[in-house]
Every structure is written in structure tokens, then in C-alpha cells.
Amino acid sequence: MPRTLTLLGIESSCDDTAAAVVRARDGQPAQILSSEVFGQTDLHANFGGVVPEIAARAHAEKLDHMVEAALTKAGVALPEVDAIAVTAGPGLIGGVMSGVMCAKGLAAGAGKPLIGVNHLAGHALTPRLTDGLDFPYLLLLVSGGHCQFLLAQSATKFTRLGGTIDDAPGEAFDKVAKLIGLPQPGGPNIETSALQGDPKRFKLPRPLLDRDGCDMSFSGLKTATLRARDALVAEHGGLYRQDQSDLAASFQAAVCDVLAKKTRRALQHSHAPAIAVAGGVAANKTIRAALEQVANEAGARFIAPPMALCTDNAAMIAWAGIERLRLGLVDDMSLAARPRWPLDDTAPAMLGSGKKGAKA
Ligand code: KG4
Ligand code: ZN
């Protein structure tokens, strides 16, 4: 096994086509030599969500170009990589299949090992790529498609402590933005609008806070926001800008409270010395600050990787591939694309699935 590993990573499980080259030397921080992401947001903009067929076709068209761009930017030729890592699930099956087929073709053509990576493991191992974090640690994954607490114990052992039983928080941000007349993506627009709002004006529910464990629920909160909006519309025929901001601030405060309280509980249960966040919702400054405070109170280290590595990317897949290769875990041409692939297969199946497809 060489002491320096250079991997090509490929990601196509949702609506981002991505390729990256990551190099790791034993005992030194890993280097991201390139990380190319082509987002498909515009392609799906008219449909109110990701359309699996459109996504799969776009991935199939773009993957070769992204791989070429990633290798060129990294200054690495295909024969120089040690292996090819690819997201083999969970995600939208057409996209995952496009990625797996592309990786198989490259691996067979160049005579390189093929490594199938779980997309969620990619997110979960990112704090080791960015901050060299040691196991064990807690990860809160909060995006448009995922919401779960994972205790990372090794590169192959993750325990799910809880997750959403319905919507993912990013999905709730997007739907609530639509309800109160703010543009997509909802998260950043709600955050901006909330800056002018009163988070205490509307008494919105904090679902499942009274229940033990780390499960969460966001769909009732969305419905409660809808009712508050309807009451305002019935009262004065529409929403004033201040109403919009107060609704945004009250909704954001409720999400923030749920995430913070459940994070405190997850830290207490797991005794993890560190907590890392990942996913688009981790960009929210109010939520980030609340989580950091909870971590500080619990005496745990708080890690928030740079945004480009919190959202979907292929550097995390290349890195997860490096972790697997170091353990001697490689796949062969029988590697299959899996729409569902829970990281912790001992945990009961999640009830909910995000708008971007069933995840785990
Ligand atoms: O991780 P991500 O880029 O994509 C996947 O879900 O795969 O997350 C996107 C989600 C969207 O729902 C978006 O509204 C939300 O993250 N988001 C935010 C913020 N920025 C993005 N939510 C709250 N506050 C933000 N600042
Ligand atoms: Zn993701």
C-alpha cells in the first residue's frame, strides 16, 4: 500500500454532478487538488423539486466533463490515481447508476481499483478531511434531503442516534418560504428576512421536544406556519413585509430550538468529545451559533467545515474512498447502485424522506 494515495471521486446521487481529486499522505493533512461541482438547480426550477429523469440524464451528459475538469485542474492524469471512488447510494437511482457506470468504465479502462462509497459516509467523514478529527465524534447532517444525528466510531461504523420522522429541515425552509412569498432557495431568503423579524411574535410548536431520544419532526411546524399565515391573510387580506419577516423569524427560531435541544441530548447520550455539522442548513448563522453554544456548554469541540464541503461535492467521496482503501476495502465490477443504503443498518428505517428522494 503506497503511503501517498491520490483518489478520483465521483458524486451524482442528487442534483449535483461532481468530480474531485484528493491526495493524502500518512501523517499529513489531506489536500483537495480539485473539486468540481455542476449544480442542476436551473434544470429543475420549474418543477418544484428534483425530477429524477431530468437529473439522471443531466448526470450522464455531464459526468465525463466533470471528471476531465477535475483531473486537469488537479494536474493529475488518470494513470496516476490510485483508485476511483464513487457514490453507490443512497440517492436517486438514475443518477447513482450514471455515476457508478462512469466509474466502472474508468476503473476498467485504466486498470484501477473501484471503491463504492455511501453518500452519507462522505458527509460524515468530511470533518476528518478538513480538520483531521479523530473518532469518535457526533455529526448532525441537516440539508434539503437529510436530517440525522450520527455517531461516527470508525470509517465503517456509524450509529444513528435519531433523525427526522418526516421532512428534512431544508425542505421545511423551502416550503415555508413559498408559503410566505419568499423566493427559492428558501433557507437563505428566510434567514435574510428573519433579520428584520420578531422571533417571538408567533408561538409555533417545537415538535417532539417533550419526547425522549433524538428524533425530530418538521412537518407540523410547517403546517402551523401556514395557519399563522392564513390567519393574517384573513385579517387584513395579505401579508405586510413585517408579517413576512416575523413569520420567517418565528419559524427559524423554532427550527433552531429543536436542533439545539436535540443536539444537547445527542451529546449527553453519546458523550462524544466533538460535534460536526454538514448540509446546506448548517449555513444558517443563527442555527450555527446555537449549535456552537450547545457544544461549548457540553465541553465538546464544534466543527463546521467550509460550506462547499458541507453541501454535496465529490471531494468527500474521494476522501471516504481513501479511508476505505486504507482499510483494504475495495469493490469489483459487481458494485451495484443502491437507492436506499442506511449508514447504520441496525437502526429502524426512517419514516420520512426528503423532497430530493428517499435517503436512508
Ligand atoms: O446540502 P444542500 O445544499 O443540498 C441537499 O439537500 O442535498 O442543502 C440545501 C438545503 C435547501 O433546502 C436550502 O434551503 C437549505 O439547505 N439552506 C438553508 C440555508 N442555506 C441553504 N437553510 C437555512 N438557512 C440557510 N442559510
Ligand atoms: Zn448530501
Coordinates of C-alpha atoms and ligand atoms in Angstrom, one line a residue:
M1 CA 0.0 0.0 0.0
P2 CA 1.6 3.3 -1.0
R3 CA 2.0 5.9 1.7
T4 CA 0.6 8.6 -0.6
L5 CA -2.9 8.0 -2.0
T6 CA -4.4 10.0 -4.8
L7 CA -8.1 9.3 -5.5
L8 CA -10.6 10.4 -8.1
G9 CA -14.1 10.9 -6.5
I10 CA -17.4 11.0 -8.4
E11 CA -20.8 12.1 -7.0
S12 CA -24.1 12.1 -8.8
S13 CA -26.7 11.0 -6.2
C14 CA -29.0 14.0 -6.3
D15 CA -28.9 17.2 -8.3
D16 CA -25.1 18.0 -8.3
T17 CA -22.7 16.3 -10.8
A18 CA -19.3 16.4 -9.1
A19 CA -15.8 15.1 -9.5
A20 CA -12.7 15.7 -7.4
V21 CA -9.1 14.7 -6.8
V22 CA -7.9 14.3 -3.2
R23 CA -4.4 13.3 -2.1
A24 CA -3.5 12.0 1.3
R25 CA 0.0 11.3 2.8
D26 CA 0.2 9.4 6.0
G27 CA 0.5 11.8 8.9
Q28 CA -0.2 14.9 6.9
P29 CA -3.4 16.8 6.3
A30 CA -5.1 15.7 3.0
Q31 CA -5.1 18.0 0.1
I32 CA -8.1 18.7 -2.2
L33 CA -6.3 19.0 -5.5
S34 CA -9.6 19.8 -7.3
S35 CA -13.3 19.8 -6.6
E36 CA -15.7 20.5 -9.5
V37 CA -19.4 20.7 -9.0
F38 CA -22.1 21.3 -11.6
G39 CA -25.4 22.1 -9.9
Q40 CA -28.7 21.3 -11.7
T41 CA -30.9 23.8 -9.8
D42 CA -31.8 25.7 -13.1
L43 CA -32.9 22.4 -14.8
H44 CA -35.4 21.6 -12.0
A45 CA -36.5 25.2 -11.2
N46 CA -39.9 24.9 -12.9
F47 CA -40.9 21.7 -11.3
G48 CA -40.9 22.5 -7.5
G49 CA -38.4 19.7 -6.8
V50 CA -35.8 17.5 -8.4
V51 CA -37.1 15.5 -11.4
P52 CA -35.3 12.1 -11.3
E53 CA -35.4 11.6 -15.0
I54 CA -34.0 15.0 -15.8
A55 CA -31.4 14.6 -13.1
A56 CA -30.2 11.2 -14.4
R57 CA -29.9 12.4 -18.0
A58 CA -28.0 15.6 -17.0
H59 CA -25.6 13.5 -14.8
A60 CA -25.0 11.1 -17.8
E61 CA -24.2 14.1 -20.0
K62 CA -22.0 16.0 -17.6
L63 CA -20.0 13.3 -15.7
D64 CA -17.3 12.9 -18.3
H65 CA -16.7 16.6 -18.5
M66 CA -16.6 17.0 -14.7
V67 CA -14.1 14.1 -14.4
E68 CA -11.9 15.7 -17.1
A69 CA -12.1 19.1 -15.5
A70 CA -11.2 17.7 -12.0
L71 CA -8.2 15.8 -13.4
T72 CA -7.0 18.8 -15.4
K73 CA -7.3 21.2 -12.5
A74 CA -5.5 18.8 -10.2
G75 CA -2.7 18.3 -12.8
V76 CA -3.2 14.6 -12.4
A77 CA -3.5 12.1 -15.3
L78 CA -5.9 9.1 -14.9
P79 CA -3.0 6.6 -14.8
E80 CA -1.6 8.4 -11.7
V81 CA -4.7 7.9 -9.5
D82 CA -4.6 5.0 -7.1
A83 CA -8.3 4.3 -7.2
I84 CA -11.7 5.6 -8.3
A85 CA -14.3 6.2 -5.6
V86 CA -17.9 6.7 -6.5
T87 CA -21.2 7.3 -4.6
A88 CA -23.0 4.0 -4.9
G89 CA -26.1 5.2 -2.9
P90 CA -28.3 6.3 -1.3
G91 CA -30.0 8.6 -3.7
L92 CA -32.0 8.9 -6.9
I93 CA -31.3 5.7 -8.6
G94 CA -30.8 7.0 -12.2
G95 CA -28.2 9.5 -11.0
V96 CA -26.4 6.9 -8.8
M97 CA -26.3 4.5 -11.7
S98 CA -24.9 7.1 -14.1
G99 CA -22.0 7.7 -11.6
V100 CA -21.4 4.0 -10.9
M101 CA -21.3 3.2 -14.6
C102 CA -18.9 6.1 -15.3
A103 CA -16.6 4.9 -12.5
K104 CA -16.7 1.3 -13.7
G105 CA -15.7 2.4 -17.2
L106 CA -12.8 4.5 -15.9
A107 CA -11.7 1.8 -13.5
A108 CA -11.8 -1.0 -16.2
G109 CA -10.2 1.2 -18.8
A110 CA -7.3 2.4 -16.6
G111 CA -6.9 -0.8 -14.6
K112 CA -7.7 0.9 -11.2
P113 CA -9.4 -0.3 -8.1
L114 CA -13.1 0.7 -7.8
I115 CA -14.5 1.8 -4.4
G116 CA -18.2 2.3 -3.8
V117 CA -18.9 4.9 -1.2
N118 CA -22.1 5.6 0.8
H119 CA -23.0 9.3 0.2
L120 CA -23.9 9.8 3.9
A121 CA -20.4 8.4 4.9
G122 CA -19.0 11.0 2.6
H123 CA -20.7 13.7 4.6
A124 CA -20.0 12.0 7.9
L125 CA -16.2 11.7 7.3
T126 CA -15.7 15.2 6.0
P127 CA -14.5 16.6 9.4
R128 CA -11.6 14.2 9.1
L129 CA -10.7 15.6 5.7
T130 CA -11.0 19.2 6.8
D131 CA -9.9 19.1 10.4
G132 CA -8.2 15.7 10.9
L133 CA -10.8 14.9 13.6
D134 CA -10.3 11.6 15.5
F135 CA -13.1 9.1 16.1
P136 CA -15.5 9.1 17.9
Y137 CA -17.5 12.3 17.1
L138 CA -21.1 13.3 16.6
L139 CA -22.3 14.5 13.2
L140 CA -25.5 16.5 12.6
L141 CA -26.4 16.3 9.0
V142 CA -29.1 18.9 8.1
S143 CA -29.9 19.6 4.5
G144 CA -32.8 19.6 2.0
G145 CA -32.7 15.8 1.9
H146 CA -31.2 14.6 5.1
C147 CA -31.6 15.2 8.9
Q148 CA -29.9 12.8 11.3
F149 CA -27.5 12.5 14.2
L150 CA -24.7 10.0 13.6
L151 CA -22.1 8.9 16.0
A152 CA -19.0 8.2 13.8
Q153 CA -17.0 5.5 15.5
S154 CA -14.7 4.4 12.6
A155 CA -14.7 4.8 8.9
T156 CA -17.1 1.9 8.6
K157 CA -19.1 2.2 11.9
F158 CA -21.8 4.8 12.3
T159 CA -24.6 4.7 14.8
R160 CA -27.7 6.7 14.1
L161 CA -29.0 8.4 17.3
G162 CA -32.1 9.9 15.7
G163 CA -33.4 11.8 12.7
T164 CA -36.4 13.4 11.3
I165 CA -39.5 11.3 11.0
D166 CA -40.9 13.5 8.2
D167 CA -39.5 16.5 6.4
A168 CA -35.8 17.5 6.4
P169 CA -35.3 21.0 7.8
G170 CA -34.0 22.4 4.4
E171 CA -37.2 21.1 2.8
A172 CA -39.2 22.9 5.6
F173 CA -37.3 26.1 5.0
D174 CA -38.0 25.9 1.2
K175 CA -41.8 25.1 1.7
V176 CA -42.2 27.9 4.3
A177 CA -40.5 30.4 2.1
K178 CA -43.0 29.5 -0.6
L179 CA -45.9 29.9 1.9
I180 CA -44.9 33.3 2.9
G181 CA -44.0 34.6 -0.5
L182 CA -40.2 34.4 -0.4
P183 CA -38.2 33.2 -3.4
Q184 CA -36.2 29.9 -3.6
P185 CA -33.9 28.6 -2.2
G186 CA -35.9 29.2 0.9
G187 CA -33.2 28.8 3.5
P188 CA -31.0 31.9 2.7
N189 CA -34.1 34.0 2.0
I190 CA -35.8 33.2 5.3
E191 CA -32.5 33.9 7.1
T192 CA -32.3 37.3 5.5
S193 CA -35.9 38.2 6.1
A194 CA -35.7 37.0 9.7
L195 CA -33.1 39.6 10.4
Q196 CA -35.9 42.2 10.4
G197 CA -38.4 40.0 12.2
D198 CA -39.6 39.3 15.8
P199 CA -39.0 35.6 16.5
K200 CA -41.5 35.7 19.5
R201 CA -44.5 37.1 17.6
F202 CA -45.9 33.7 16.6
K203 CA -46.0 30.8 19.1
L204 CA -45.0 28.0 16.7
P205 CA -44.7 24.4 18.0
R206 CA -41.4 22.7 18.9
P207 CA -42.4 19.1 17.8
L208 CA -41.1 16.1 19.7
L209 CA -39.1 18.2 22.2
D210 CA -41.1 16.6 25.0
R211 CA -40.2 13.1 23.8
D212 CA -37.1 11.2 24.8
G213 CA -34.5 10.4 22.2
C214 CA -33.1 12.4 19.3
D215 CA -35.9 12.1 16.7
M216 CA -37.2 15.3 15.1
S217 CA -40.2 16.4 13.1
F218 CA -40.6 19.5 11.0
S219 CA -43.9 18.9 9.1
G220 CA -46.2 20.1 11.9
L221 CA -44.1 23.3 12.2
K222 CA -44.7 23.9 8.5
T223 CA -48.4 23.5 8.9
A224 CA -48.5 25.7 12.0
T225 CA -46.7 28.4 10.0
L226 CA -49.3 28.0 7.2
R227 CA -52.1 28.5 9.8
A228 CA -50.5 31.7 11.1
R229 CA -50.1 33.0 7.6
D230 CA -53.8 32.2 6.8
A231 CA -54.9 34.0 10.0
L232 CA -53.0 37.1 8.9
V233 CA -54.4 36.9 5.4
A234 CA -58.0 36.5 6.7
E235 CA -57.4 39.5 9.0
H236 CA -56.0 42.1 6.5
G237 CA -56.2 40.5 3.1
G238 CA -52.5 39.8 2.7
L239 CA -49.0 39.8 4.3
Y240 CA -47.2 43.0 5.1
R241 CA -43.4 42.8 4.8
Q242 CA -43.2 42.9 8.6
D243 CA -45.6 39.9 8.9
Q244 CA -43.4 38.1 6.4
S245 CA -40.3 38.8 8.5
D246 CA -42.0 37.9 11.8
L247 CA -43.2 34.6 10.3
A248 CA -39.7 33.9 9.0
A249 CA -38.0 34.8 12.3
S250 CA -40.6 32.7 14.3
F251 CA -40.2 29.7 12.1
Q252 CA -36.4 29.9 12.1
A253 CA -36.4 30.2 15.9
A254 CA -38.5 27.0 16.2
V255 CA -36.2 25.0 13.9
C256 CA -33.2 26.4 15.7
D257 CA -34.6 25.4 19.1
V258 CA -35.4 21.9 18.0
L259 CA -31.9 21.4 16.5
A260 CA -30.2 22.9 19.5
K261 CA -32.1 20.9 22.2
K262 CA -31.8 17.6 20.3
T263 CA -28.1 18.3 19.8
R264 CA -27.7 18.8 23.6
R265 CA -29.5 15.5 24.1
A266 CA -27.4 13.7 21.5
L267 CA -24.2 15.0 23.1
Q268 CA -25.4 13.8 26.5
H269 CA -26.3 10.4 25.3
S270 CA -23.2 9.8 23.2
H271 CA -20.6 11.6 25.4
A272 CA -18.9 12.5 22.1
P273 CA -16.0 14.9 22.6
A274 CA -16.8 16.8 19.3
I275 CA -19.7 17.6 17.1
A276 CA -19.6 18.5 13.4
V277 CA -22.3 19.8 11.2
A278 CA -22.9 19.2 7.5
G279 CA -25.6 20.1 4.9
G280 CA -27.0 23.3 3.5
V281 CA -28.9 24.3 6.6
A282 CA -25.6 24.4 8.5
A283 CA -25.0 27.6 6.6
N284 CA -27.7 29.4 8.7
K285 CA -25.8 31.7 11.1
T286 CA -28.5 31.6 13.8
I287 CA -28.5 27.8 13.8
R288 CA -24.7 27.6 13.6
A289 CA -24.3 29.9 16.6
A290 CA -26.9 28.0 18.6
L291 CA -25.2 24.7 17.9
E292 CA -21.8 26.1 18.8
Q293 CA -23.2 27.4 22.1
V294 CA -24.6 23.9 22.9
A295 CA -21.3 22.3 22.1
N296 CA -19.4 24.9 24.3
E297 CA -21.8 24.2 27.2
A298 CA -21.2 20.5 26.8
G299 CA -17.4 21.0 26.7
A300 CA -17.4 19.5 23.1
R301 CA -15.4 20.7 20.2
F302 CA -17.5 22.3 17.4
I303 CA -16.6 21.8 13.8
A304 CA -18.3 23.4 10.8
P305 CA -16.5 22.6 7.6
P306 CA -16.4 25.2 4.8
M307 CA -19.8 25.5 3.1
A308 CA -18.5 24.0 -0.2
L309 CA -17.7 20.8 1.7
C310 CA -20.9 20.8 3.8
T311 CA -23.1 20.6 0.6
D312 CA -22.9 17.8 -2.0
N313 CA -19.4 17.5 -3.5
A314 CA -17.0 14.8 -4.7
A315 CA -14.0 15.6 -2.5
M316 CA -15.9 14.0 0.4
I317 CA -16.4 10.9 -1.8
A318 CA -12.7 10.7 -2.8
W319 CA -11.8 11.1 0.9
A320 CA -14.2 8.4 2.1
G321 CA -12.6 6.3 -0.7
I322 CA -9.2 6.9 0.8
E323 CA -10.5 5.9 4.3
R324 CA -11.8 2.6 2.8
L325 CA -8.7 1.9 0.7
R326 CA -6.6 2.3 3.8
L327 CA -8.7 -0.5 5.4
G328 CA -8.2 -2.6 2.2
L329 CA -11.9 -2.2 1.3
V330 CA -12.3 -2.2 -2.5
D331 CA -15.1 -3.3 -4.8
D332 CA -15.3 -5.1 -8.1
M333 CA -17.4 -4.8 -11.2
S334 CA -20.4 -6.3 -9.4
L335 CA -20.7 -3.0 -7.4
A336 CA -24.4 -2.1 -7.5
A337 CA -26.2 1.3 -7.3
R338 CA -28.5 1.4 -4.2
P339 CA -31.4 3.9 -3.8
R340 CA -31.6 3.2 -0.1
W341 CA -28.5 2.5 2.0
P342 CA -28.7 3.4 5.7
L343 CA -25.3 4.1 7.2
D344 CA -26.5 2.3 10.4
D345 CA -28.3 -0.8 9.3
T346 CA -29.1 -1.7 12.8
A347 CA -31.3 1.4 13.3
P348 CA -35.0 1.2 12.4
A349 CA -35.9 2.6 8.9
M350 CA -36.6 6.3 8.8
L351 CA -40.2 7.2 8.1
G352 CA -39.6 10.3 6.2
S353 CA -37.7 11.0 3.0
G354 CA -36.7 14.4 1.7
K355 CA -38.0 16.1 -1.5
K356 CA -34.8 15.0 -3.1
G357 CA -35.6 11.4 -2.7
A358 CA -35.5 8.7 -0.2
K359 CA -32.2 8.7 1.5
A360 CA -31.9 6.1 4.2
Ligands
KG4_1 O1 -27.0 20.3 1.4 P1 -27.7 21.0 0.4 O2 -27.0 22.0 -0.5 O3 -28.5 20.1 -0.7 C1 -29.1 18.9 -0.4 O4 -30.1 18.9 0.3 O5 -28.6 17.9 -0.9 O6 -28.9 21.7 1.2 C2 -29.8 22.6 0.5 C3 -30.9 23.0 1.5 C4 -32.0 23.8 0.9 O7 -33.2 23.3 1.4 C5 -31.8 25.2 1.4 O8 -33.0 26.0 1.6 C6 -31.1 25.0 2.7 O9 -30.2 23.8 2.5 N1 -30.3 26.1 3.1 C7 -30.5 26.8 4.2 C8 -29.6 27.9 4.2 N2 -28.8 27.8 3.0 C9 -29.3 26.7 2.4 N3 -31.4 26.7 5.2 C10 -31.4 27.6 6.2 N4 -30.6 28.7 6.2 C11 -29.7 28.9 5.2 N5 -28.8 29.9 5.3
ZN2 ZN -25.8 15.1 0.6

